[in-house]
Amino acid sequence: MGSALFLRLLAALLLIAHILLRAFNSSTNLLVDLFLYNAVAATVFFISVLGTDVKNRVGQYALSFAIFAWASGSILTSATEFYTLPGYFSTIANVFYVLFYPSLFVAIPRLLIQGVAFSFVDIIDSAILCLGLSSVGAAFAIEPVLPHFSGNVTKTFFAIFFAIADLVLLTITLSIFVARPNLRSGLFALGISIFAISDFLFLWLSANSHYSLGLISDDGWLLGILLITLATSLRSKKIQSLEMINPLFIALSVMLSATLLAINALRPGYFPGFIIVPTISTLLLAFFRMTIALRQAKSIGNERVLARTDDLTGLPNRRRFIAELNLISKTPNIESALLLLDLDGFKPINDKYGHEVGDELLRQVSQRFSRALPSGSLLARLGGDEFGAIIRGDRAMTIEVAQALRATLSYPFAINSAEIKVGVSVGHVNNDGSPDLLRRADNAMYQAKNQSLGVWSDQGFQ
């Protein structure tokens, strides 16, 4: 911990020293711009290796490699200003700068959101948001600062890449900060913002032929990577869940991408051509995400149905039945009745023939009951050998249905070459809007069973 603190103080002091020397001496200097400047970058690299409070090692390694790649590119860029080196050294430096971005893309979610597993859908949502906002940034922010190299495709490619990558980094870090604002994510987002602003300032100065090595604005890159690394030294509580992307932002990204594509089709050349790739990618990912959402909605619907369905008989279960009963009890103006049915002699059959035969008997009983009910009725298995039914109609009609249900069991069931006979006791109660319909029906059913009456209504034997 002592060495980590020393490195943080050293990096801050070296950066302050470089800023002061730049402020008082604007001319390019080998000691200041090559050695001192890159000494800050090297110190930040060692901080990323030794001074972070990170439990995710992949995130730490990715951050360290990102800082190493950027520092390597900085050293090569500075060296080409003071020494005569082959032209490909500049390209190698840009390659190192490029490697900085994918490494940070890997590091950011692991460093800022510890303890949360990212699903495939989270990745798709993040990609839609990043690509959509990058398209907007490319259309309005990048073109004015792009360097106009006459025919130099390589430099133009790197300029476009850095600008778009900065926008993606900004989008990711700011999204995480909005979703989970704390000192760690805030400092990280501030570092990325300063780094991106320095990049855009560099592009603008280069586009207008005003850039030269050693400008005080170059210290923005150092300050950015220093803040990024210092952010990882702050403790972060482990969290269990996090809503990464607000659906409103995703919808906004898709809408803006579609708008840009429409404008580009109506006014060719109005926006730079390279925005087409992220724009179309955003829309394609959005369509793909929509198919996933539809499948998820269907799956959730199926799960809800299964949660309210009896596995054995396929009838609605007790949860569904109680929900329907609560609804119908609040509408006493609609004539209806509640029936509770309990099988007679089921337990001895189950004990004699086994659970498989007992289960098959319950399935066949439920089929007979279903066929005997009028349309619009609800039949449910409440548990064990008990069933419930909600029937629309007046008292006389619902009593007839109760007797018909009892009659369906008057002839035996053929199961595994055995003829099995079972009876049923039915409790009947009219819906009068009272909250105790189920209790009254239960009492009526036990009255029918105890007195072997078949059907009993709360208003008397039937």
Tab-separated table of C-alpha atoms in Angstrom:
chain	number	residue	atom	x	y	z
A	1	MET	CA	0.000	0.000	0.000
A	2	GLY	CA	2.939	2.322	0.763
A	3	SER	CA	4.450	1.865	-2.692
A	4	ALA	CA	1.052	2.440	-4.325
A	5	LEU	CA	0.573	5.709	-2.443
A	6	PHE	CA	4.101	6.785	-3.367
A	7	LEU	CA	3.419	6.113	-7.055
A	8	ARG	CA	0.195	8.135	-6.969
A	9	LEU	CA	1.943	11.100	-5.367
A	10	LEU	CA	4.865	10.771	-7.772
A	11	ALA	CA	2.588	10.737	-10.823
A	12	ALA	CA	0.713	13.808	-9.585
A	13	LEU	CA	3.943	15.710	-8.850
A	14	LEU	CA	5.481	14.811	-12.219
A	15	LEU	CA	2.315	15.925	-14.020
A	16	ILE	CA	2.223	19.223	-12.128
A	17	ALA	CA	5.903	19.759	-12.912
A	18	HIS	CA	5.295	19.139	-16.603
A	19	ILE	CA	2.323	21.526	-16.689
A	20	LEU	CA	4.350	24.275	-14.985
A	21	LEU	CA	7.321	23.820	-17.298
A	22	ARG	CA	5.003	23.934	-20.322
A	23	ALA	CA	3.309	27.052	-19.006
A	24	PHE	CA	6.584	28.946	-18.640
A	25	ASN	CA	8.364	27.508	-21.676
A	26	SER	CA	6.343	26.835	-24.828
A	27	SER	CA	9.245	25.596	-26.951
A	28	THR	CA	9.702	21.886	-27.561
A	29	ASN	CA	12.210	20.364	-25.153
A	30	LEU	CA	13.707	16.868	-25.175
A	31	LEU	CA	13.837	16.559	-21.393
A	32	VAL	CA	10.335	17.915	-20.813
A	33	ASP	CA	8.432	16.486	-23.772
A	34	LEU	CA	10.100	13.113	-24.159
A	35	PHE	CA	11.413	12.065	-20.771
A	36	LEU	CA	9.292	13.937	-18.215
A	37	TYR	CA	6.024	13.599	-20.147
A	38	ASN	CA	6.407	9.862	-20.662
A	39	ALA	CA	7.705	9.377	-17.123
A	40	VAL	CA	4.212	10.379	-15.999
A	41	ALA	CA	2.682	7.797	-18.352
A	42	ALA	CA	5.080	5.101	-17.102
A	43	THR	CA	4.258	5.925	-13.476
A	44	VAL	CA	0.538	5.674	-14.221
A	45	PHE	CA	1.194	2.242	-15.729
A	46	PHE	CA	2.865	1.055	-12.519
A	47	ILE	CA	-0.060	2.447	-10.527
A	48	SER	CA	-2.428	0.357	-12.641
A	49	VAL	CA	-0.343	-2.724	-11.846
A	50	LEU	CA	0.247	-2.149	-8.125
A	51	GLY	CA	-2.164	0.449	-6.832
A	52	THR	CA	-5.665	-0.713	-7.744
A	53	ASP	CA	-8.386	-2.096	-5.482
A	54	VAL	CA	-9.806	-4.535	-8.007
A	55	LYS	CA	-11.093	-8.049	-7.349
A	56	ASN	CA	-11.583	-8.794	-11.035
A	57	ARG	CA	-8.143	-9.675	-12.337
A	58	VAL	CA	-9.220	-9.628	-15.970
A	59	GLY	CA	-10.325	-6.034	-15.517
A	60	GLN	CA	-7.046	-5.087	-13.842
A	61	TYR	CA	-4.921	-6.744	-16.529
A	62	ALA	CA	-6.986	-5.098	-19.269
A	63	LEU	CA	-6.554	-1.668	-17.670
A	64	SER	CA	-2.809	-2.192	-17.214
A	65	PHE	CA	-2.432	-3.239	-20.842
A	66	ALA	CA	-4.471	-0.233	-21.983
A	67	ILE	CA	-2.170	2.160	-20.085
A	68	PHE	CA	0.898	0.280	-21.332
A	69	ALA	CA	-0.311	0.498	-24.941
A	70	TRP	CA	-1.029	4.221	-24.679
A	71	ALA	CA	2.310	4.928	-22.957
A	72	SER	CA	4.148	2.951	-25.655
A	73	GLY	CA	2.414	4.939	-28.378
A	74	SER	CA	3.254	8.175	-26.574
A	75	ILE	CA	6.935	7.281	-26.284
A	76	LEU	CA	7.175	6.430	-29.984
A	77	THR	CA	5.305	9.595	-30.997
A	78	SER	CA	7.578	11.766	-28.849
A	79	ALA	CA	10.704	10.013	-30.098
A	80	THR	CA	9.829	10.654	-33.749
A	81	GLU	CA	9.825	14.392	-32.991
A	82	PHE	CA	13.390	14.427	-31.663
A	83	TYR	CA	15.063	11.620	-33.581
A	84	THR	CA	15.105	10.649	-37.240
A	85	LEU	CA	13.149	7.406	-37.292
A	86	PRO	CA	11.560	5.431	-40.143
A	87	GLY	CA	8.058	6.554	-41.112
A	88	TYR	CA	6.465	3.321	-39.990
A	89	PHE	CA	7.229	4.239	-36.361
A	90	SER	CA	4.298	6.671	-36.471
A	91	THR	CA	2.038	3.879	-37.699
A	92	ILE	CA	3.258	1.586	-34.906
A	93	ALA	CA	2.530	4.355	-32.401
A	94	ASN	CA	-1.014	4.683	-33.743
A	95	VAL	CA	-1.477	0.914	-33.484
A	96	PHE	CA	-0.550	1.131	-29.804
A	97	TYR	CA	-3.074	3.943	-29.377
A	98	VAL	CA	-5.705	1.777	-31.066
A	99	LEU	CA	-5.015	-1.086	-28.626
A	100	PHE	CA	-5.787	1.278	-25.759
A	101	TYR	CA	-9.510	1.310	-26.627
A	102	PRO	CA	-10.503	-2.385	-26.826
A	103	SER	CA	-8.542	-2.993	-23.635
A	104	LEU	CA	-10.579	-0.313	-21.871
A	105	PHE	CA	-13.793	-1.732	-23.350
A	106	VAL	CA	-12.930	-4.992	-21.581
A	107	ALA	CA	-11.835	-3.285	-18.361
A	108	ILE	CA	-14.623	-0.760	-17.769
A	109	PRO	CA	-17.563	-3.069	-16.903
A	110	ARG	CA	-15.322	-5.294	-14.788
A	111	LEU	CA	-13.817	-2.388	-12.878
A	112	LEU	CA	-16.915	-0.275	-12.336
A	113	ILE	CA	-19.564	-2.954	-11.813
A	114	GLN	CA	-18.133	-5.708	-9.655
A	115	GLY	CA	-20.249	-8.698	-8.700
A	116	VAL	CA	-22.721	-8.384	-11.590
A	117	ALA	CA	-22.826	-10.979	-14.337
A	118	PHE	CA	-23.578	-9.521	-17.744
A	119	SER	CA	-26.099	-11.364	-19.853
A	120	PHE	CA	-26.126	-11.502	-23.635
A	121	VAL	CA	-29.054	-9.068	-23.635
A	122	ASP	CA	-27.058	-6.562	-21.549
A	123	ILE	CA	-24.283	-6.668	-24.137
A	124	ILE	CA	-26.745	-6.140	-27.004
A	125	ASP	CA	-28.381	-3.196	-25.207
A	126	SER	CA	-24.995	-1.604	-24.552
A	127	ALA	CA	-23.967	-2.100	-28.172
A	128	ILE	CA	-27.174	-0.454	-29.443
A	129	LEU	CA	-26.667	2.550	-27.179
A	130	CYS	CA	-22.975	2.928	-27.996
A	131	LEU	CA	-23.408	2.548	-31.750
A	132	GLY	CA	-26.461	4.822	-31.843
A	133	LEU	CA	-24.858	7.668	-29.940
A	134	SER	CA	-21.604	7.163	-31.826
A	135	SER	CA	-23.518	7.660	-35.067
A	136	VAL	CA	-24.840	10.975	-33.793
A	137	GLY	CA	-21.396	11.976	-32.600
A	138	ALA	CA	-19.865	11.006	-35.916
A	139	ALA	CA	-22.442	13.075	-37.771
A	140	PHE	CA	-22.195	16.273	-35.750
A	141	ALA	CA	-18.968	16.237	-33.747
A	142	ILE	CA	-16.342	14.341	-35.706
A	143	GLU	CA	-16.466	15.799	-39.197
A	144	PRO	CA	-15.620	19.395	-38.136
A	145	VAL	CA	-12.448	18.227	-36.372
A	146	LEU	CA	-11.255	15.598	-38.849
A	147	PRO	CA	-7.810	16.330	-40.256
A	148	HIS	CA	-7.883	16.889	-43.996
A	149	PHE	CA	-4.966	14.787	-45.116
A	150	SER	CA	-4.759	14.891	-48.881
A	151	GLY	CA	-4.966	11.257	-49.876
A	152	ASN	CA	-3.442	9.919	-46.625
A	153	VAL	CA	-5.910	7.124	-45.960
A	154	THR	CA	-4.004	5.725	-42.962
A	155	LYS	CA	-3.993	8.966	-40.984
A	156	THR	CA	-7.623	9.644	-41.838
A	157	PHE	CA	-8.586	6.133	-40.697
A	158	PHE	CA	-6.836	6.560	-37.351
A	159	ALA	CA	-8.408	9.989	-36.851
A	160	ILE	CA	-11.913	8.607	-37.462
A	161	PHE	CA	-11.250	5.554	-35.287
A	162	PHE	CA	-9.997	7.564	-32.318
A	163	ALA	CA	-12.936	9.963	-32.465
A	164	ILE	CA	-15.578	7.223	-32.654
A	165	ALA	CA	-13.832	5.135	-29.993
A	166	ASP	CA	-13.769	8.155	-27.672
A	167	LEU	CA	-17.514	8.596	-28.143
A	168	VAL	CA	-18.124	4.933	-27.350
A	169	LEU	CA	-15.964	5.160	-24.217
A	170	LEU	CA	-17.848	8.249	-23.104
A	171	THR	CA	-21.193	6.553	-23.688
A	172	ILE	CA	-20.250	3.448	-21.699
A	173	THR	CA	-18.766	5.251	-18.715
A	174	LEU	CA	-21.492	7.885	-18.493
A	175	SER	CA	-24.179	5.174	-18.749
A	176	ILE	CA	-22.609	3.303	-15.845
A	177	PHE	CA	-22.234	6.509	-13.828
A	178	VAL	CA	-25.905	7.396	-14.363
A	179	ALA	CA	-26.964	3.852	-13.423
A	180	ARG	CA	-24.729	3.711	-10.363
A	181	PRO	CA	-23.394	7.134	-9.341
A	182	ASN	CA	-20.518	6.979	-6.871
A	183	LEU	CA	-17.040	8.432	-6.457
A	184	ARG	CA	-15.368	5.593	-8.330
A	185	SER	CA	-17.564	5.695	-11.429
A	186	GLY	CA	-17.641	9.505	-11.323
A	187	LEU	CA	-13.849	9.830	-11.230
A	188	PHE	CA	-13.552	7.234	-13.994
A	189	ALA	CA	-16.081	9.093	-16.149
A	190	LEU	CA	-14.240	12.372	-15.508
A	191	GLY	CA	-10.967	10.798	-16.622
A	192	ILE	CA	-12.525	9.432	-19.813
A	193	SER	CA	-14.151	12.804	-20.515
A	194	ILE	CA	-10.869	14.721	-20.142
A	195	PHE	CA	-9.074	12.154	-22.300
A	196	ALA	CA	-11.745	12.387	-25.026
A	197	ILE	CA	-11.749	16.199	-24.961
A	198	SER	CA	-7.971	16.160	-25.386
A	199	ASP	CA	-8.355	13.830	-28.361
A	200	PHE	CA	-10.923	16.068	-30.041
A	201	LEU	CA	-8.809	19.142	-29.345
A	202	PHE	CA	-5.848	17.396	-30.952
A	203	LEU	CA	-7.946	16.537	-34.020
A	204	TRP	CA	-9.221	20.093	-34.325
A	205	LEU	CA	-5.733	21.596	-34.001
A	206	SER	CA	-4.367	19.095	-36.527
A	207	ALA	CA	-7.194	19.855	-38.951
A	208	ASN	CA	-6.288	23.523	-38.822
A	209	SER	CA	-2.506	22.921	-38.898
A	210	HIS	CA	-2.078	24.403	-35.406
A	211	TYR	CA	-0.857	21.327	-33.543
A	212	SER	CA	2.714	20.781	-32.460
A	213	LEU	CA	4.184	18.443	-29.868
A	214	GLY	CA	4.496	19.959	-26.415
A	215	LEU	CA	1.281	21.952	-26.183
A	216	ILE	CA	-0.120	22.193	-22.687
A	217	SER	CA	-3.306	20.534	-23.980
A	218	ASP	CA	-1.305	17.296	-24.293
A	219	ASP	CA	-1.350	17.059	-20.503
A	220	GLY	CA	-5.077	16.348	-20.754
A	221	TRP	CA	-4.237	12.815	-21.900
A	222	LEU	CA	-1.995	12.287	-18.877
A	223	LEU	CA	-4.569	13.724	-16.501
A	224	GLY	CA	-7.240	11.506	-18.057
A	225	ILE	CA	-5.353	8.216	-17.671
A	226	LEU	CA	-4.202	9.245	-14.175
A	227	LEU	CA	-7.802	9.843	-13.038
A	228	ILE	CA	-8.907	6.574	-14.651
A	229	THR	CA	-6.244	4.675	-12.730
A	230	LEU	CA	-6.833	6.531	-9.469
A	231	ALA	CA	-10.544	5.698	-9.722
A	232	THR	CA	-9.730	1.990	-9.540
A	233	SER	CA	-7.885	2.540	-6.246
A	234	LEU	CA	-11.159	3.575	-4.597
A	235	ARG	CA	-13.165	0.863	-2.882
A	236	SER	CA	-16.394	-0.204	-4.534
A	237	LYS	CA	-19.118	-2.217	-2.843
A	238	LYS	CA	-20.159	-5.419	-4.521
A	239	ILE	CA	-23.690	-5.258	-5.902
A	240	GLN	CA	-26.083	-8.004	-6.845
A	241	SER	CA	-28.066	-6.431	-9.647
A	242	LEU	CA	-28.066	-3.358	-11.814
A	243	GLU	CA	-30.243	-2.111	-14.607
A	244	MET	CA	-27.508	-1.203	-17.033
A	245	ILE	CA	-29.334	0.685	-19.754
A	246	ASN	CA	-32.534	2.666	-19.457
A	247	PRO	CA	-34.902	1.512	-22.256
A	248	LEU	CA	-35.576	5.178	-23.045
A	249	PHE	CA	-31.934	5.665	-24.040
A	250	ILE	CA	-32.066	2.598	-26.283
A	251	ALA	CA	-35.221	3.871	-27.995
A	252	LEU	CA	-33.567	7.277	-28.442
A	253	SER	CA	-30.489	5.678	-30.014
A	254	VAL	CA	-32.606	3.711	-32.480
A	255	MET	CA	-34.743	6.736	-33.364
A	256	LEU	CA	-31.707	8.972	-33.951
A	257	SER	CA	-30.002	6.302	-36.060
A	258	ALA	CA	-33.101	5.882	-38.215
A	259	THR	CA	-33.347	9.664	-38.603
A	260	LEU	CA	-29.704	9.952	-39.668
A	261	LEU	CA	-30.141	7.144	-42.183
A	262	ALA	CA	-33.257	8.804	-43.630
A	263	ILE	CA	-31.506	12.189	-43.941
A	264	ASN	CA	-28.509	10.543	-45.565
A	265	ALA	CA	-30.825	8.874	-48.098
A	266	LEU	CA	-32.720	12.087	-48.873
A	267	ARG	CA	-29.648	14.343	-48.824
A	268	PRO	CA	-26.625	12.300	-49.950
A	269	GLY	CA	-23.389	13.819	-48.719
A	270	TYR	CA	-25.074	15.891	-46.009
A	271	PHE	CA	-23.371	13.738	-43.360
A	272	PRO	CA	-20.004	11.957	-43.687
A	273	GLY	CA	-20.331	8.573	-45.356
A	274	PHE	CA	-18.684	6.622	-42.546
A	275	ILE	CA	-21.733	7.126	-40.272
A	276	ILE	CA	-23.639	4.577	-42.366
A	277	VAL	CA	-21.833	1.622	-40.772
A	278	PRO	CA	-22.659	2.402	-37.107
A	279	THR	CA	-26.132	3.614	-38.081
A	280	ILE	CA	-27.111	0.442	-39.933
A	281	SER	CA	-25.446	-1.675	-37.234
A	282	THR	CA	-27.589	0.051	-34.608
A	283	LEU	CA	-30.801	-0.684	-36.497
A	284	LEU	CA	-29.855	-4.313	-37.186
A	285	LEU	CA	-29.023	-4.874	-33.526
A	286	ALA	CA	-32.295	-3.189	-32.561
A	287	PHE	CA	-34.279	-5.600	-34.754
A	288	PHE	CA	-32.336	-8.512	-33.276
A	289	ARG	CA	-33.020	-7.204	-29.769
A	290	MET	CA	-36.721	-6.915	-30.619
A	291	THR	CA	-36.879	-10.605	-31.542
A	292	ILE	CA	-35.235	-11.449	-28.222
A	293	ALA	CA	-37.756	-9.256	-26.386
A	294	LEU	CA	-40.672	-10.975	-28.153
A	295	ARG	CA	-39.321	-14.381	-27.200
A	296	GLN	CA	-38.826	-13.233	-23.613
A	297	ALA	CA	-42.376	-11.880	-23.481
A	298	LYS	CA	-43.729	-15.170	-24.810
A	299	SER	CA	-41.627	-17.104	-22.320
A	300	ILE	CA	-42.833	-14.933	-19.444
A	301	GLY	CA	-46.413	-15.454	-20.603
A	302	ASN	CA	-45.892	-19.216	-20.677
A	303	GLU	CA	-44.319	-19.124	-17.228
A	304	ARG	CA	-47.287	-17.205	-15.869
A	305	VAL	CA	-49.668	-19.765	-17.365
A	306	LEU	CA	-47.625	-22.624	-15.893
A	307	ALA	CA	-47.558	-20.902	-12.505
A	308	ARG	CA	-51.369	-20.943	-12.507
A	309	THR	CA	-51.808	-24.450	-13.983
A	310	ASP	CA	-51.932	-27.830	-12.261
A	311	ASP	CA	-49.101	-30.007	-13.582
A	312	LEU	CA	-50.970	-33.296	-13.279
A	313	THR	CA	-54.335	-32.513	-14.865
A	314	GLY	CA	-53.593	-29.385	-16.900
A	315	LEU	CA	-56.467	-27.621	-15.133
A	316	PRO	CA	-56.102	-24.214	-13.488
A	317	ASN	CA	-54.582	-24.542	-10.025
A	318	ARG	CA	-55.673	-23.149	-6.670
A	319	ARG	CA	-53.937	-19.790	-7.268
A	320	ARG	CA	-55.841	-19.201	-10.493
A	321	PHE	CA	-59.100	-20.404	-8.941
A	322	ILE	CA	-58.838	-18.069	-5.929
A	323	ALA	CA	-58.059	-15.125	-8.210
A	324	GLU	CA	-61.162	-15.839	-10.323
A	325	LEU	CA	-63.279	-16.369	-7.208
A	326	ASN	CA	-62.218	-12.986	-5.823
A	327	LEU	CA	-63.270	-11.347	-9.075
A	328	ILE	CA	-66.650	-13.051	-9.311
A	329	SER	CA	-67.484	-12.407	-5.655
A	330	LYS	CA	-67.218	-8.683	-6.381
A	331	THR	CA	-69.945	-8.942	-9.051
A	332	PRO	CA	-72.989	-10.403	-7.230
A	333	ASN	CA	-75.268	-8.950	-9.900
A	334	ILE	CA	-74.032	-11.715	-12.218
A	335	GLU	CA	-75.750	-14.958	-11.229
A	336	SER	CA	-73.193	-17.657	-10.524
A	337	ALA	CA	-72.314	-20.379	-8.067
A	338	LEU	CA	-69.264	-21.940	-6.470
A	339	LEU	CA	-68.878	-25.723	-6.310
A	340	LEU	CA	-66.341	-27.651	-4.248
A	341	LEU	CA	-65.914	-31.311	-5.186
A	342	ASP	CA	-64.112	-33.926	-3.088
A	343	LEU	CA	-63.694	-37.484	-4.375
A	344	ASP	CA	-65.128	-40.308	-2.262
A	345	GLY	CA	-62.959	-43.385	-1.822
A	346	PHE	CA	-59.893	-41.995	-3.564
A	347	LYS	CA	-57.395	-42.676	-0.757
A	348	PRO	CA	-58.060	-46.460	-0.566
A	349	ILE	CA	-57.693	-46.666	-4.360
A	350	ASN	CA	-54.424	-44.755	-4.224
A	351	ASP	CA	-53.119	-47.009	-1.447
A	352	LYS	CA	-54.188	-50.210	-3.222
A	353	TYR	CA	-53.091	-49.506	-6.797
A	354	GLY	CA	-50.291	-47.001	-6.240
A	355	HIS	CA	-49.684	-43.346	-7.068
A	356	GLU	CA	-49.416	-43.874	-10.821
A	357	VAL	CA	-52.939	-45.279	-10.981
A	358	GLY	CA	-54.126	-42.574	-8.605
A	359	ASP	CA	-52.655	-39.875	-10.839
A	360	GLU	CA	-54.246	-41.389	-13.933
A	361	LEU	CA	-57.586	-41.562	-12.119
A	362	LEU	CA	-57.355	-37.846	-11.294
A	363	ARG	CA	-56.610	-37.053	-14.939
A	364	GLN	CA	-59.617	-39.042	-16.166
A	365	VAL	CA	-61.875	-37.542	-13.497
A	366	SER	CA	-60.844	-34.039	-14.561
A	367	GLN	CA	-61.673	-34.904	-18.174
A	368	ARG	CA	-65.159	-36.122	-17.249
A	369	PHE	CA	-65.799	-33.043	-15.134
A	370	SER	CA	-64.630	-30.745	-17.943
A	371	ARG	CA	-66.991	-32.341	-20.459
A	372	ALA	CA	-69.951	-31.968	-18.085
A	373	LEU	CA	-69.493	-28.245	-17.461
A	374	PRO	CA	-71.253	-25.600	-19.572
A	375	SER	CA	-69.111	-23.223	-21.619
A	376	GLY	CA	-67.751	-20.259	-19.706
A	377	SER	CA	-67.275	-22.274	-16.521
A	378	LEU	CA	-63.986	-22.612	-14.663
A	379	LEU	CA	-62.829	-25.974	-13.323
A	380	ALA	CA	-59.700	-26.170	-11.172
A	381	ARG	CA	-57.833	-28.758	-9.180
A	382	LEU	CA	-57.345	-27.300	-5.720
A	383	GLY	CA	-55.032	-30.010	-4.449
A	384	GLY	CA	-55.096	-33.741	-3.740
A	385	ASP	CA	-58.493	-35.119	-4.758
A	386	GLU	CA	-60.316	-31.796	-4.375
A	387	PHE	CA	-61.690	-29.773	-7.282
A	388	GLY	CA	-63.470	-26.441	-7.560
A	389	ALA	CA	-65.802	-24.994	-10.178
A	390	ILE	CA	-67.251	-21.554	-10.846
A	391	ILE	CA	-70.433	-21.707	-12.930
A	392	ARG	CA	-72.529	-18.880	-14.334
A	393	GLY	CA	-76.307	-19.273	-14.048
A	394	ASP	CA	-79.167	-19.189	-11.574
A	395	ARG	CA	-79.468	-21.488	-8.590
A	396	ALA	CA	-81.566	-24.152	-10.298
A	397	MET	CA	-79.244	-24.357	-13.276
A	398	THR	CA	-76.067	-24.564	-11.170
A	399	ILE	CA	-77.626	-27.254	-8.957
A	400	GLU	CA	-78.296	-29.293	-12.100
A	401	VAL	CA	-74.656	-28.892	-13.109
A	402	ALA	CA	-73.551	-30.102	-9.661
A	403	GLN	CA	-75.730	-33.201	-10.022
A	404	ALA	CA	-74.413	-33.764	-13.549
A	405	LEU	CA	-70.841	-33.647	-12.251
A	406	ARG	CA	-71.717	-36.283	-9.666
A	407	ALA	CA	-73.377	-38.399	-12.347
A	408	THR	CA	-70.211	-38.423	-14.496
A	409	LEU	CA	-68.619	-40.725	-11.897
A	410	SER	CA	-71.525	-43.177	-11.810
A	411	TYR	CA	-69.730	-45.612	-14.110
A	412	PRO	CA	-66.240	-47.035	-13.453
A	413	PHE	CA	-62.856	-46.069	-14.899
A	414	ALA	CA	-60.730	-48.567	-16.800
A	415	ILE	CA	-57.105	-48.142	-15.737
A	416	ASN	CA	-54.425	-50.791	-16.272
A	417	SER	CA	-57.034	-53.505	-16.959
A	418	ALA	CA	-58.780	-52.715	-13.678
A	419	GLU	CA	-62.221	-51.216	-13.232
A	420	ILE	CA	-62.065	-48.508	-10.610
A	421	LYS	CA	-65.086	-46.770	-9.192
A	422	VAL	CA	-64.978	-43.506	-7.298
A	423	GLY	CA	-67.646	-41.088	-6.121
A	424	VAL	CA	-67.765	-37.378	-5.387
A	425	SER	CA	-69.317	-35.094	-2.778
A	426	VAL	CA	-70.286	-31.638	-4.000
A	427	GLY	CA	-70.742	-28.481	-1.954
A	428	HIS	CA	-72.815	-25.752	-3.620
A	429	VAL	CA	-73.115	-22.069	-2.721
A	430	ASN	CA	-74.691	-19.205	-4.665
A	431	ASN	CA	-72.619	-16.104	-5.286
A	432	ASP	CA	-74.133	-13.368	-3.155
A	433	GLY	CA	-71.022	-11.184	-3.044
A	434	SER	CA	-70.006	-12.237	0.465
A	435	PRO	CA	-66.270	-12.718	1.138
A	436	ASP	CA	-66.758	-16.157	2.741
A	437	LEU	CA	-67.985	-18.070	-0.320
A	438	LEU	CA	-65.119	-20.548	-0.159
A	439	ARG	CA	-65.677	-21.313	3.538
A	440	ARG	CA	-69.395	-21.816	3.012
A	441	ALA	CA	-68.825	-24.070	0.009
A	442	ASP	CA	-66.314	-26.062	2.033
A	443	ASN	CA	-68.862	-26.542	4.833
A	444	ALA	CA	-71.498	-27.613	2.303
A	445	MET	CA	-69.106	-30.117	0.746
A	446	TYR	CA	-68.284	-31.689	4.120
A	447	GLN	CA	-71.998	-31.833	4.936
A	448	ALA	CA	-72.578	-33.755	1.699
A	449	LYS	CA	-69.656	-36.111	2.432
A	450	ASN	CA	-70.455	-36.772	6.091
A	451	GLN	CA	-74.109	-37.535	5.360
A	452	SER	CA	-73.454	-39.287	2.009
A	453	LEU	CA	-75.854	-36.892	0.321
A	454	GLY	CA	-73.960	-36.379	-2.938
A	455	VAL	CA	-74.809	-32.689	-3.415
A	456	TRP	CA	-75.443	-30.217	-0.628
A	457	SER	CA	-76.220	-26.539	-1.017
A	458	ASP	CA	-75.770	-24.003	1.743
A	459	GLN	CA	-79.524	-23.653	1.459
A	460	GLY	CA	-80.162	-27.348	2.077
A	461	PHE	CA	-79.934	-30.880	0.618
A	462	GLN	CA	-80.515	-31.289	-3.076
